[in-house]
Amino acid sequence: LPPGARVLAGSHFTPYAALAYDDGMSVSIQPHPEFSTAFAEALIASRTGGPLTLGQGEAAMASLSAPNDSLRVGDWLRGFLRG
């Protein structure tokens, strides 16, 4: 965690998924709320057996069936950028 940053979102796999900084002028986000479920499925499928080890691809694919906050995160980002 960089100095002056606080965690907004995270998980076991990505503990610093979203950060805000004390200056209030920047955020950083690791996930991709702009990815559709279909695109994420195709991306995972293309990497399974390569960069994804046995079990990771299946877990990643299974996670796509859970509800997500992509629209809410996108709205939040638009609001942040508009100031």
Tab-separated table of C-alpha atoms in Angstrom:
chain	number	residue	atom	x	y	z
A	1	LEU	CA	0.000	0.000	0.000
A	2	PRO	CA	1.598	3.295	-1.044
A	3	PRO	CA	1.997	6.076	1.515
A	4	GLY	CA	-1.068	8.330	1.644
A	5	ALA	CA	-3.375	5.712	0.124
A	6	ARG	CA	-6.383	3.950	1.573
A	7	VAL	CA	-8.045	0.800	0.322
A	8	LEU	CA	-11.526	1.230	-1.160
A	9	ALA	CA	-11.936	-2.355	-2.388
A	10	GLY	CA	-10.016	-5.590	-2.326
A	11	SER	CA	-10.138	-9.343	-2.096
A	12	HIS	CA	-7.880	-12.192	-1.040
A	13	PHE	CA	-6.497	-12.379	-4.588
A	14	THR	CA	-6.226	-8.582	-5.092
A	15	PRO	CA	-5.923	-6.884	-1.684
A	16	TYR	CA	-5.442	-3.407	-3.188
A	17	ALA	CA	-8.069	-3.542	-5.953
A	18	ALA	CA	-9.073	0.110	-5.557
A	19	LEU	CA	-7.176	2.870	-3.796
A	20	ALA	CA	-7.876	6.510	-2.999
A	21	TYR	CA	-5.124	8.951	-2.140
A	22	ASP	CA	-4.986	11.629	0.560
A	23	ASP	CA	-4.662	14.413	-1.999
A	24	GLY	CA	-8.160	13.590	-3.292
A	25	MET	CA	-6.959	14.033	-6.864
A	26	SER	CA	-6.449	10.428	-7.891
A	27	VAL	CA	-7.694	6.879	-7.555
A	28	SER	CA	-6.337	3.605	-8.881
A	29	ILE	CA	-8.416	0.576	-9.803
A	30	GLN	CA	-7.164	-2.928	-10.610
A	31	PRO	CA	-10.395	-4.615	-11.789
A	32	HIS	CA	-11.951	-3.816	-15.161
A	33	PRO	CA	-15.573	-2.672	-14.732
A	34	GLU	CA	-15.662	-1.910	-18.462
A	35	PHE	CA	-15.326	-5.613	-19.349
A	36	SER	CA	-18.585	-7.344	-20.197
A	37	THR	CA	-19.154	-10.825	-18.785
A	38	ALA	CA	-18.821	-12.290	-22.298
A	39	PHE	CA	-15.460	-10.555	-22.826
A	40	ALA	CA	-14.201	-11.683	-19.409
A	41	GLU	CA	-15.250	-15.278	-20.167
A	42	ALA	CA	-13.391	-15.204	-23.501
A	43	LEU	CA	-10.303	-13.703	-21.850
A	44	ILE	CA	-10.264	-16.324	-19.094
A	45	ALA	CA	-10.805	-19.123	-21.628
A	46	SER	CA	-7.889	-17.879	-23.722
A	47	ARG	CA	-5.558	-17.906	-20.709
A	48	THR	CA	-6.634	-21.148	-19.025
A	49	GLY	CA	-3.859	-23.695	-19.294
A	50	GLY	CA	-1.264	-20.973	-19.816
A	51	PRO	CA	-0.864	-18.115	-17.350
A	52	LEU	CA	-3.757	-19.465	-15.253
A	53	THR	CA	-2.807	-22.533	-13.275
A	54	LEU	CA	-5.108	-25.508	-12.799
A	55	GLY	CA	-8.112	-24.422	-10.755
A	56	GLN	CA	-7.638	-20.693	-11.231
A	57	GLY	CA	-9.450	-20.644	-14.568
A	58	GLU	CA	-12.399	-22.549	-13.159
A	59	ALA	CA	-12.585	-20.280	-10.106
A	60	ALA	CA	-12.340	-17.169	-12.269
A	61	MET	CA	-15.059	-18.444	-14.614
A	62	ALA	CA	-17.312	-19.335	-11.664
A	63	SER	CA	-16.881	-15.834	-10.224
A	64	LEU	CA	-18.531	-14.364	-13.321
A	65	SER	CA	-21.889	-15.866	-12.338
A	66	ALA	CA	-21.957	-13.768	-9.157
A	67	PRO	CA	-23.554	-10.317	-9.178
A	68	ASN	CA	-21.089	-7.535	-9.929
A	69	ASP	CA	-20.882	-3.791	-9.454
A	70	SER	CA	-19.623	-2.858	-12.925
A	71	LEU	CA	-22.362	-0.298	-13.610
A	72	ARG	CA	-22.085	1.212	-10.142
A	73	VAL	CA	-18.279	1.460	-10.413
A	74	GLY	CA	-18.587	2.991	-13.892
A	75	ASP	CA	-21.007	5.617	-12.575
A	76	TRP	CA	-18.697	6.341	-9.652
A	77	LEU	CA	-15.707	6.765	-11.996
A	78	ARG	CA	-17.659	9.127	-14.274
A	79	GLY	CA	-18.598	11.215	-11.244
A	80	PHE	CA	-14.993	11.290	-10.025
A	81	LEU	CA	-13.694	12.387	-13.415
A	82	ARG	CA	-16.319	15.088	-13.778
A	83	GLY	CA	-15.283	16.451	-10.372
